[in-house]
Tab-separated table of C-alpha atoms in Angstrom:
chain	number	residue	atom	x	y	z
A	1	MET	CA	31.364	12.515	-5.600
A	2	ARG	CA	29.822	15.323	-7.678
A	3	TRP	CA	27.445	16.724	-5.050
A	4	ASP	CA	26.329	19.469	-7.407
A	5	VAL	CA	25.027	16.781	-9.781
A	6	VAL	CA	23.299	14.980	-6.907
A	7	GLY	CA	21.769	18.308	-5.869
A	8	LEU	CA	20.430	18.860	-9.380
A	9	VAL	CA	18.740	15.448	-9.433
A	10	LEU	CA	17.303	15.955	-5.936
A	11	GLY	CA	16.118	19.432	-6.853
A	12	TRP	CA	14.158	18.189	-9.845
A	13	THR	CA	12.719	15.320	-7.816
A	14	ILE	CA	11.558	17.571	-4.952
A	15	ARG	CA	10.166	20.150	-7.343
A	16	LEU	CA	8.093	17.498	-9.127
A	17	ILE	CA	6.232	16.718	-5.878
A	18	SER	CA	4.794	20.243	-5.866
A	19	ILE	CA	2.563	19.392	-8.846
A	20	PRO	CA	0.426	16.659	-7.193
A	21	LEU	CA	0.345	18.717	-3.978
A	22	LEU	CA	-1.140	21.641	-5.889
A	23	LEU	CA	-3.700	19.381	-7.566
A	24	VAL	CA	-4.825	17.884	-4.240
A	25	PHE	CA	-5.001	21.402	-2.772
A	26	CYS	CA	-7.384	22.423	-5.557
A	27	TYR	CA	-9.394	19.232	-5.061
A	28	SER	CA	-9.737	19.951	-1.346
A	29	ALA	CA	-10.634	23.630	-1.726
A	30	PHE	CA	-12.882	23.604	-4.783
A	31	ILE	CA	-14.215	20.092	-5.413
A	32	GLU	CA	-14.702	18.615	-1.937
A	33	ASN	CA	-15.399	22.071	-0.462
A	34	GLU	CA	-13.377	21.284	2.665
A	35	GLY	CA	-12.686	24.977	2.943
A	36	TYR	CA	-9.907	27.161	1.588
A	37	GLU	CA	-8.481	27.609	5.095
A	38	TYR	CA	-8.152	23.853	5.669
A	39	ALA	CA	-6.731	23.260	2.181
A	40	ALA	CA	-4.197	26.063	2.573
A	41	MET	CA	-3.158	24.938	6.059
A	42	THR	CA	-2.761	21.311	4.965
A	43	TYR	CA	-1.212	21.443	1.510
A	44	LEU	CA	0.277	24.880	0.837
A	45	PRO	CA	3.203	24.572	3.313
A	46	ALA	CA	4.317	21.316	1.658
A	47	PHE	CA	3.775	22.858	-1.788
A	48	VAL	CA	5.839	25.957	-0.975
A	49	ILE	CA	8.644	23.952	0.677
A	50	SER	CA	8.922	21.532	-2.259
A	51	LEU	CA	8.910	24.361	-4.759
A	52	VAL	CA	11.410	26.590	-2.936
A	53	VAL	CA	13.817	23.853	-1.845
A	54	GLY	CA	13.639	22.106	-5.211
A	55	GLN	CA	14.223	25.316	-7.172
A	56	SER	CA	17.076	26.333	-4.853
A	57	LEU	CA	18.889	23.036	-5.381
A	58	VAL	CA	18.386	23.251	-9.146
A	59	SER	CA	19.639	26.847	-9.249
A	60	LEU	CA	22.728	26.069	-7.174
A	61	ALA	CA	23.556	23.075	-9.341
A	62	GLU	CA	23.077	25.009	-12.557
A	63	ASN	CA	25.319	27.801	-11.274
A	64	SER	CA	28.059	25.255	-10.613
A	65	ASP	CA	27.752	23.831	-14.145
A	66	ALA	CA	26.455	20.386	-13.150
A	67	SER	CA	25.467	19.496	-16.686
A	68	SER	CA	28.103	16.814	-17.061
A	69	ARG	CA	27.144	13.155	-17.204
A	70	VAL	CA	25.833	11.453	-14.113
A	71	ARG	CA	28.151	8.640	-13.164
A	72	ASP	CA	26.954	5.504	-11.403
A	73	ARG	CA	28.181	6.905	-8.080
A	74	GLU	CA	26.012	10.044	-8.354
A	75	ALA	CA	23.104	8.018	-9.721
A	76	PHE	CA	22.918	5.636	-6.779
A	77	ALA	CA	23.393	8.478	-4.289
A	78	SER	CA	20.605	10.483	-5.944
A	79	VAL	CA	18.127	7.601	-5.890
A	80	ALA	CA	18.944	6.668	-2.284
A	81	LEU	CA	18.784	10.258	-1.020
A	82	GLY	CA	15.800	11.187	-3.185
A	83	TRP	CA	13.326	9.240	-1.072
A	84	ILE	CA	14.112	11.195	2.105
A	85	PRO	CA	12.922	14.681	1.015
A	86	VAL	CA	9.985	13.195	-0.911
A	87	VAL	CA	8.793	11.346	2.202
A	88	ALA	CA	9.406	14.399	4.394
A	89	VAL	CA	7.376	16.707	2.161
A	90	GLY	CA	4.688	14.064	1.714
A	91	SER	CA	4.277	13.697	5.483
A	92	LEU	CA	3.345	17.352	6.070
A	93	PRO	CA	-0.309	17.087	4.904
A	94	PHE	CA	-0.858	14.234	7.383
A	95	TRP	CA	0.719	16.221	10.213
A	96	LEU	CA	-0.835	19.609	9.436
A	97	GLY	CA	-4.199	18.289	8.237
A	98	GLY	CA	-5.301	16.714	11.511
A	99	VAL	CA	-4.752	13.095	10.553
A	100	PHE	CA	-2.229	12.869	13.386
A	101	TYR	CA	-1.565	15.171	16.322
A	102	GLY	CA	0.253	18.222	15.003
A	103	PRO	CA	0.799	21.944	15.660
A	104	ASN	CA	-2.915	22.771	15.397
A	105	GLU	CA	-3.841	20.250	18.082
A	106	PHE	CA	-0.891	21.407	20.207
A	107	PHE	CA	-1.945	25.072	20.195
A	108	ALA	CA	-5.564	24.039	20.762
A	109	GLY	CA	-4.480	22.250	23.944
A	110	GLU	CA	-5.465	18.802	22.688
A	111	THR	CA	-1.963	17.371	23.078
A	112	ASP	CA	1.443	18.198	24.523
A	113	ILE	CA	4.804	18.612	22.808
A	114	TRP	CA	5.501	14.878	22.944
A	115	GLY	CA	2.144	14.083	21.390
A	116	MET	CA	2.889	16.559	18.595
A	117	LEU	CA	6.306	15.001	17.957
A	118	GLY	CA	4.695	11.557	18.045
A	119	GLY	CA	2.239	12.797	15.434
A	120	LEU	CA	5.147	13.876	13.241
A	121	LEU	CA	6.631	10.390	13.524
A	122	HIS	CA	3.282	8.828	12.579
A	123	ALA	CA	2.995	11.202	9.608
A	124	TRP	CA	6.508	10.211	8.499
A	125	LEU	CA	5.617	6.504	8.722
A	126	GLU	CA	2.367	7.018	6.773
A	127	SER	CA	4.187	8.947	4.060
A	128	MET	CA	7.032	6.423	3.908
A	129	SER	CA	4.522	3.590	3.654
A	130	GLY	CA	2.803	5.350	0.769
A	131	VAL	CA	5.812	6.422	-1.288
A	132	THR	CA	7.542	3.049	-0.886
A	133	THR	CA	4.205	1.269	-1.601
A	134	THR	CA	4.533	-0.701	1.631
A	135	GLY	CA	0.865	-0.102	2.322
A	136	ALA	CA	0.910	-0.368	6.127
A	137	THR	CA	-1.072	2.361	7.853
A	138	VAL	CA	-0.814	3.820	11.351
A	139	ILE	CA	-4.133	5.671	11.202
A	140	ASP	CA	-6.321	4.389	14.019
A	141	ILE	CA	-8.185	5.582	17.101
A	142	SER	CA	-5.002	5.762	19.169
A	143	THR	CA	-3.068	7.999	16.754
A	144	SER	CA	-5.623	10.192	14.957
A	145	PRO	CA	-7.435	13.080	16.696
A	146	VAL	CA	-10.251	12.673	14.169
A	147	CYS	CA	-10.983	9.261	15.699
A	148	ALA	CA	-10.242	10.112	19.330
A	149	GLU	CA	-13.873	9.654	20.398
A	150	MET	CA	-14.395	6.469	18.384
A	151	VAL	CA	-14.375	2.858	19.481
A	152	LEU	CA	-12.408	0.040	17.868
A	153	ALA	CA	-15.287	-0.997	15.603
A	154	ASP	CA	-15.678	2.469	14.008
A	155	ASP	CA	-14.251	3.433	10.637
A	156	CYS	CA	-11.282	5.674	11.438
A	157	ILE	CA	-9.794	5.894	7.943
A	158	GLY	CA	-13.163	6.570	6.339
A	159	SER	CA	-13.669	9.462	8.784
A	160	GLN	CA	-10.680	11.401	7.445
A	161	ASN	CA	-11.148	14.226	4.964
A	162	ARG	CA	-11.446	12.877	1.437
A	163	SER	CA	-8.585	14.991	0.118
A	164	ILE	CA	-6.291	13.300	2.656
A	165	LEU	CA	-7.350	9.894	1.323
A	166	VAL	CA	-6.648	11.133	-2.208
A	167	TRP	CA	-3.180	12.330	-1.150
A	168	ARG	CA	-2.451	8.905	0.379
A	169	SER	CA	-3.451	7.237	-2.869
A	170	VAL	CA	-1.553	9.678	-5.089
A	171	SER	CA	1.645	9.332	-3.042
A	172	GLN	CA	1.431	5.569	-3.375
A	173	TRP	CA	0.713	5.780	-7.110
A	174	LEU	CA	3.749	8.006	-7.655
A	175	GLY	CA	5.928	5.663	-5.633
A	176	GLY	CA	4.727	2.662	-7.643
A	177	MET	CA	6.594	3.570	-10.792
A	178	GLY	CA	9.207	5.530	-8.886
A	179	VAL	CA	9.495	9.288	-8.525
A	180	ILE	CA	12.982	9.123	-9.996
A	181	MET	CA	11.587	7.369	-13.065
A	182	LEU	CA	9.187	10.255	-13.550
A	183	GLY	CA	12.111	12.611	-13.245
A	184	LEU	CA	13.956	10.762	-16.000
A	185	LEU	CA	11.537	12.258	-18.509
A	186	ILE	CA	13.052	15.634	-17.638
A	187	LEU	CA	16.531	14.763	-16.447
A	188	SER	CA	17.468	13.000	-19.655
A	189	ARG	CA	17.160	16.378	-21.387
A	190	VAL	CA	18.835	18.394	-18.635
A	191	LEU	CA	21.956	16.295	-18.167
A	192	GLY	CA	23.571	13.163	-19.423
A	193	GLY	CA	23.867	9.920	-17.524
A	194	GLY	CA	20.159	9.169	-17.352
A	195	MET	CA	20.994	5.538	-18.046
A	196	SER	CA	22.904	5.375	-14.774
A	197	LEU	CA	19.873	6.754	-12.944
A	198	ALA	CA	17.653	4.184	-14.635
A	199	ARG	CA	19.918	1.331	-13.600
A	200	ALA	CA	19.903	2.627	-10.031
A	201	GLU	CA	16.110	2.961	-9.914
A	202	LEU	CA	14.800	0.026	-11.948
A	203	THR	CA	15.160	-3.745	-11.829
A	204	GLY	CA	14.593	-6.327	-14.523
A	205	PRO	CA	15.597	-6.123	-18.202
A	206	THR	CA	18.425	-3.776	-19.062
A	207	MET	CA	17.269	-0.379	-20.241
A	208	SER	CA	19.368	-0.536	-23.394
A	209	ARG	CA	17.129	-3.144	-25.006
A	210	LEU	CA	13.792	-1.466	-24.266
A	211	GLY	CA	13.793	1.437	-26.701
A	212	PRO	CA	15.854	3.780	-28.888
A	213	THR	CA	16.320	6.421	-26.173
A	214	LEU	CA	15.984	6.595	-22.406
A	215	GLN	CA	13.332	9.319	-22.590
A	216	TRP	CA	11.309	7.260	-25.090
A	217	THR	CA	11.460	4.255	-22.765
A	218	ALA	CA	10.506	6.279	-19.682
A	219	ARG	CA	7.558	7.795	-21.526
A	220	ARG	CA	6.405	4.369	-22.721
A	221	LEU	CA	6.586	2.849	-19.219
A	222	TRP	CA	4.584	5.719	-17.764
A	223	LEU	CA	2.008	5.440	-20.552
A	224	ILE	CA	1.520	1.752	-19.696
A	225	TYR	CA	1.200	2.660	-16.018
A	226	VAL	CA	-1.348	5.417	-16.679
A	227	PHE	CA	-3.316	3.280	-19.165
A	228	LEU	CA	-3.649	0.385	-16.696
A	229	THR	CA	-4.716	2.849	-13.987
A	230	PHE	CA	-7.514	4.280	-16.147
A	231	LEU	CA	-8.503	0.800	-17.308
A	232	GLU	CA	-8.883	-0.433	-13.743
A	233	PHE	CA	-10.757	2.727	-12.778
A	234	GLY	CA	-13.216	2.163	-15.632
A	235	LEU	CA	-13.749	-1.480	-14.715
A	236	LEU	CA	-14.268	-0.716	-11.025
A	237	TYR	CA	-16.690	2.113	-11.788
A	238	PHE	CA	-18.721	0.591	-14.604
A	239	VAL	CA	-18.416	-3.166	-13.926
A	240	GLY	CA	-17.787	-3.156	-10.174
A	241	GLU	CA	-20.410	-0.430	-9.749
A	242	ILE	CA	-18.655	1.402	-6.936
A	243	GLY	CA	-18.493	5.170	-6.572
A	244	MET	CA	-16.134	7.307	-8.631
A	245	PHE	CA	-14.160	8.349	-5.532
A	246	ASP	CA	-13.580	4.749	-4.405
A	247	ALA	CA	-12.860	3.552	-7.952
A	248	ALA	CA	-10.229	6.259	-8.458
A	249	ASN	CA	-8.510	5.611	-5.116
A	250	TYR	CA	-8.373	1.841	-5.497
A	251	ALA	CA	-7.113	2.156	-9.071
A	252	LEU	CA	-4.346	4.457	-7.837
A	253	THR	CA	-3.312	2.067	-5.058
A	254	THR	CA	-3.702	-1.274	-6.833
A	255	LEU	CA	-1.311	-0.437	-9.675
A	256	PRO	CA	1.648	0.117	-7.318
A	257	SER	CA	0.481	-3.066	-5.481
A	258	GLY	CA	0.382	-1.080	-2.268
A	259	GLY	CA	-3.291	-1.082	-1.411
A	260	PHE	CA	-4.155	1.983	0.662
A	261	GLY	CA	-7.946	2.084	0.948
A	262	THR	CA	-10.744	4.520	1.697
A	263	SER	CA	-12.008	2.761	4.818
A	264	ASP	CA	-10.830	0.477	7.594
A	265	SER	CA	-12.419	-2.500	5.842
A	266	GLY	CA	-10.759	-1.843	2.483
A	267	ILE	CA	-12.438	-3.541	-0.465
A	268	MET	CA	-14.237	-5.887	1.894
A	269	ALA	CA	-16.656	-3.030	2.545
A	270	PHE	CA	-18.117	-3.493	-0.942
A	271	GLU	CA	-18.924	-7.198	-0.488
A	272	SER	CA	-18.582	-7.575	-4.250
A	273	ALA	CA	-16.979	-10.523	-6.022
A	274	ARG	CA	-16.647	-8.384	-9.154
A	275	VAL	CA	-14.642	-5.716	-7.338
A	276	GLU	CA	-12.422	-8.332	-5.723
A	277	SER	CA	-11.849	-10.130	-9.032
A	278	ILE	CA	-10.949	-6.939	-10.890
A	279	ILE	CA	-8.442	-5.908	-8.230
A	280	MET	CA	-6.892	-9.384	-8.026
A	281	VAL	CA	-6.337	-9.467	-11.804
A	282	PHE	CA	-4.585	-6.104	-11.749
A	283	MET	CA	-2.509	-7.103	-8.724
A	284	LEU	CA	-1.273	-10.128	-10.639
A	285	LEU	CA	-0.397	-7.864	-13.576
A	286	THR	CA	1.355	-5.233	-11.507
A	287	CYS	CA	3.533	-7.820	-9.786
A	288	ILE	CA	5.133	-8.304	-13.207
A	289	ASN	CA	8.002	-5.944	-13.964
A	290	PHE	CA	6.674	-3.075	-16.100
A	291	SER	CA	9.711	-3.351	-18.329
A	292	LEU	CA	8.480	-6.847	-19.200
A	293	LEU	CA	4.979	-5.544	-19.906
A	294	HIS	CA	6.611	-3.048	-22.231
A	295	LEU	CA	8.367	-5.855	-24.093
A	296	ILE	CA	5.119	-7.842	-24.375
A	297	LEU	CA	3.160	-4.869	-25.744
A	298	ALA	CA	5.988	-4.164	-28.155
A	299	GLY	CA	5.616	-7.683	-29.612
A	300	ARG	CA	8.766	-8.978	-27.960
A	301	SER	CA	7.114	-11.519	-25.674
A	302	GLY	CA	9.888	-14.015	-26.411
A	303	GLU	CA	12.418	-11.724	-24.757
A	304	ALA	CA	10.083	-11.191	-21.809
A	305	TRP	CA	9.676	-14.925	-21.278
A	306	LYS	CA	13.455	-15.323	-21.074
A	307	ASP	CA	13.463	-13.173	-17.952
A	308	GLU	CA	14.209	-15.301	-14.888
A	309	GLU	CA	12.161	-13.036	-12.622
A	310	LEU	CA	8.963	-13.593	-14.633
A	311	ARG	CA	9.440	-17.354	-14.868
A	312	THR	CA	10.121	-17.608	-11.138
A	313	TYR	CA	7.051	-15.499	-10.302
A	314	LEU	CA	4.732	-17.646	-12.418
A	315	LEU	CA	6.342	-20.840	-11.122
A	316	ILE	CA	5.705	-19.803	-7.506
A	317	LEU	CA	2.048	-19.102	-8.308
A	318	VAL	CA	1.567	-22.489	-9.986
A	319	VAL	CA	3.456	-24.463	-7.330
A	320	ALA	CA	1.585	-22.733	-4.505
A	321	TRP	CA	-1.758	-23.440	-6.191
A	322	LEU	CA	-0.935	-27.107	-6.724
A	323	ALA	CA	0.487	-27.542	-3.216
A	324	MET	CA	-2.528	-26.056	-1.478
A	325	THR	CA	-4.880	-28.073	-3.641
A	326	ARG	CA	-2.988	-31.272	-2.842
A	327	ILE	CA	-3.232	-30.905	0.937
A	328	GLY	CA	-7.002	-30.778	0.668
A	329	ALA	CA	-7.581	-27.442	2.381
A	330	VAL	CA	-8.286	-23.860	1.560
A	331	THR	CA	-5.650	-21.579	3.027
A	332	THR	CA	-7.000	-18.237	4.186
A	333	LEU	CA	-4.420	-15.628	5.161
A	334	LEU	CA	-5.532	-12.823	7.477
A	335	SER	CA	-3.526	-9.620	7.658
A	336	THR	CA	-1.864	-8.740	10.964
A	337	TYR	CA	-3.277	-5.241	10.408
A	338	ALA	CA	-6.888	-6.466	10.179
A	339	ARG	CA	-9.212	-4.768	12.633
A	340	PRO	CA	-12.144	-6.521	14.372
A	341	PRO	CA	-14.746	-5.608	11.702
A	342	GLU	CA	-12.410	-6.953	9.024
A	343	MET	CA	-11.692	-10.090	11.036
A	344	SER	CA	-15.402	-10.766	11.478
A	345	TRP	CA	-16.157	-10.232	7.800
A	346	ALA	CA	-13.205	-12.319	6.571
A	347	LEU	CA	-13.926	-15.247	8.902
A	348	ASP	CA	-17.526	-15.359	7.710
A	349	HIS	CA	-16.828	-14.622	4.042
A	350	ALA	CA	-14.204	-17.374	3.767
A	351	GLY	CA	-16.126	-19.859	5.888
A	352	VAL	CA	-13.102	-20.396	8.119
A	353	GLU	CA	-13.373	-23.615	10.124
A	354	VAL	CA	-10.006	-23.681	11.913
A	355	LEU	CA	-8.214	-20.487	12.902
A	356	PHE	CA	-4.508	-20.325	13.806
A	357	SER	CA	-3.286	-17.078	15.355
A	358	ALA	CA	-0.529	-15.536	17.412
A	359	SER	CA	-1.643	-14.212	20.775
A	360	HIS	CA	0.131	-10.881	20.420
A	361	TYR	CA	1.941	-8.984	17.697
A	362	LEU	CA	3.540	-5.638	18.541
A	363	ASP	CA	0.784	-3.866	20.523
A	364	ARG	CA	-2.043	-6.018	19.165
A	365	ASN	CA	-3.910	-8.347	21.521
A	366	TYR	CA	-5.551	-10.815	19.159
A	367	PRO	CA	-7.620	-12.816	21.700
A	368	GLU	CA	-9.185	-9.558	22.859
A	369	GLU	CA	-9.768	-8.343	19.313
A	370	LEU	CA	-11.237	-11.691	18.259
A	371	GLU	CA	-13.775	-11.371	21.065
A	372	THR	CA	-14.583	-7.878	19.788
A	373	ALA	CA	-14.965	-9.244	16.262
A	374	VAL	CA	-17.029	-12.260	17.385
A	375	PRO	CA	-18.700	-11.413	20.738
A	376	GLU	CA	-20.223	-14.905	21.016
A	377	LEU	CA	-16.744	-16.364	21.559
A	378	ALA	CA	-16.637	-15.152	25.160
A	379	THR	CA	-19.054	-17.889	26.278
A	380	GLU	CA	-17.675	-20.725	24.120
A	381	ARG	CA	-15.218	-23.490	24.993
A	382	HIS	CA	-12.438	-25.075	22.943
A	383	ARG	CA	-13.611	-27.937	20.685
A	384	GLU	CA	-17.219	-26.974	21.493
A	385	ILE	CA	-17.499	-23.726	19.543
A	386	GLN	CA	-20.927	-23.153	18.001
A	387	LEU	CA	-21.553	-19.650	16.729
A	388	LYS	CA	-24.669	-18.281	15.089
A	389	SER	CA	-22.747	-15.423	13.481
A	390	HIS	CA	-19.940	-17.673	12.178
A	391	PRO	CA	-21.410	-21.185	11.905
A	392	ASP	CA	-18.340	-22.650	10.149
A	393	LEU	CA	-15.819	-21.666	12.813
A	394	SER	CA	-15.252	-24.633	15.135
A	395	LEU	CA	-11.615	-24.570	16.306
A	396	ILE	CA	-9.222	-21.798	17.311
A	397	TYR	CA	-5.567	-22.282	18.262
A	398	LEU	CA	-3.307	-19.591	19.752
A	399	TRP	CA	0.444	-19.872	19.379
A	400	ALA	CA	1.187	-18.697	22.912
A	401	ASP	CA	-0.638	-17.531	26.020
A	402	ALA	CA	-3.867	-19.316	25.178
A	403	ASP	CA	-5.654	-17.893	28.205
A	404	ARG	CA	-9.114	-18.032	26.665
A	405	GLN	CA	-11.393	-20.991	27.273
A	406	TRP	CA	-12.364	-21.007	23.588
A	407	ALA	CA	-8.762	-21.336	22.373
A	408	GLY	CA	-6.465	-24.325	22.177
A	409	THR	CA	-2.691	-24.370	22.559
A	410	VAL	CA	0.037	-25.639	20.254
A	411	GLU	CA	0.048	-28.876	22.247
A	412	ASP	CA	-3.697	-29.249	21.613
A	413	LEU	CA	-3.063	-28.739	17.904
A	414	VAL	CA	-0.391	-31.467	17.811
A	415	GLU	CA	-2.723	-33.806	19.673
A	416	ASP	CA	-5.618	-33.115	17.295
A	417	MET	CA	-3.407	-33.593	14.238
A	418	GLY	CA	-2.234	-36.946	15.595
A	419	GLU	CA	-5.830	-38.130	15.630
A	420	THR	CA	-6.269	-37.294	11.917
A	421	SER	CA	-5.416	-39.919	9.279
A	422	ASP	CA	-4.628	-39.417	5.615
A	423	THR	CA	-8.010	-40.871	4.709
A	424	ASP	CA	-9.685	-37.942	6.454
A	425	LEU	CA	-8.157	-35.509	3.944
A	426	VAL	CA	-9.990	-34.611	0.750
A	427	HIS	CA	-8.826	-32.513	-2.180
A	428	ALA	CA	-10.206	-28.999	-2.227
A	429	GLU	CA	-11.360	-27.204	-5.352
A	430	ALA	CA	-10.386	-23.790	-4.022
A	431	THR	CA	-6.799	-22.906	-3.243
A	432	CYS	CA	-5.853	-19.758	-1.391
A	433	LEU	CA	-7.672	-16.668	-0.158
A	434	LEU	CA	-5.754	-13.640	1.065
A	435	TYR	CA	-7.630	-11.232	3.303
A	436	THR	CA	-5.870	-7.987	4.104
A	437	SER	CA	-6.762	-4.786	5.875
A	438	ASP	CA	-6.374	-1.266	4.534
A	439	ALA	CA	-2.679	-2.165	4.367
A	440	ALA	CA	-3.305	-3.893	1.032
A	441	ASP	CA	-5.971	-5.190	-1.279
A	442	GLU	CA	-7.489	-8.676	-1.111
């Protein structure tokens, strides 16, 4: 293993992260006016660490003459190890900026050493979720000092400093195309073997048939990514008529199909069919391999259609649509991360008639949260539910521990299904609605 070569790749990758950190620092200090002290405390340590560590690794590698070709072994090691320092550096603004309990809260006496270390873990998870475009968030009233005095129904994410929300979105946007892919624009000039790095980082069509050179291909893929981001931003701002801040953040998080949002309710806060439609179209597009989009834009759609991944993706969409239409019901999926305000909105917006839910998931107590979302439930009984706030909702089944009088058990569900004949089923015009929390877009 040529560790000097791996160090060179990691050095460039870590050093690249300093650029968006500096931009968000300037945004915090001069545009949002959050104060130079806050901006410096939150972003400068991560900026300095990424710059110093990245430059040190590059200098050491250059001194050891690591300009030889990157073999597949070094390429896969570089890509696998590259995520660790990127996530670590990306977690510092969350930890130092008051999103989670950190050193500032520790010295202020707001938490103990274990709370501070727990805050570091939460910051790591938030950063990992962003960079890997997982989209799950751990920001809530139990983890964030900003929301310590809030109740469950308050908007914890929307209460964070706006620069923090921008950093979340930027980290997810960078992870969408892949930080290593961004580095290929530079690495292909610094050392050979960029093709090995590309194979380690990307999936889909082989890089050799995308363009004349690796750097040309990397530049083209990033241009497509940036163009779609600006296009979605323009549509959300001018057609969706939402604010510039929200439009920019949702454009940055939709393209990587991650979906970090600017509030606990996500895009549901806008109550706009236009916003939802725009985001759904771009989510469908971004689920297609960008290498295939490159082939289509290059007039090589025939080659793109030969890709098994694309055909399988479209087949699943069509089959799912036909299957759900055939059973005569609209399937509405609710995210396990949905909070009570989101649950209430989604149940009403989708006109849910029958709700199936687990009783508990991790530390979530769904019967309790459903009663917070729909307070009228507390006085209702199973099979007799009549709600003014949610007039369509008539049946609720819990998978286990159905200890609420308004909820039925699995046995009740089987009994009710046995009383339903095929003639009672009708074909539905709609197919599937997916309601998510800040973890992802609708």
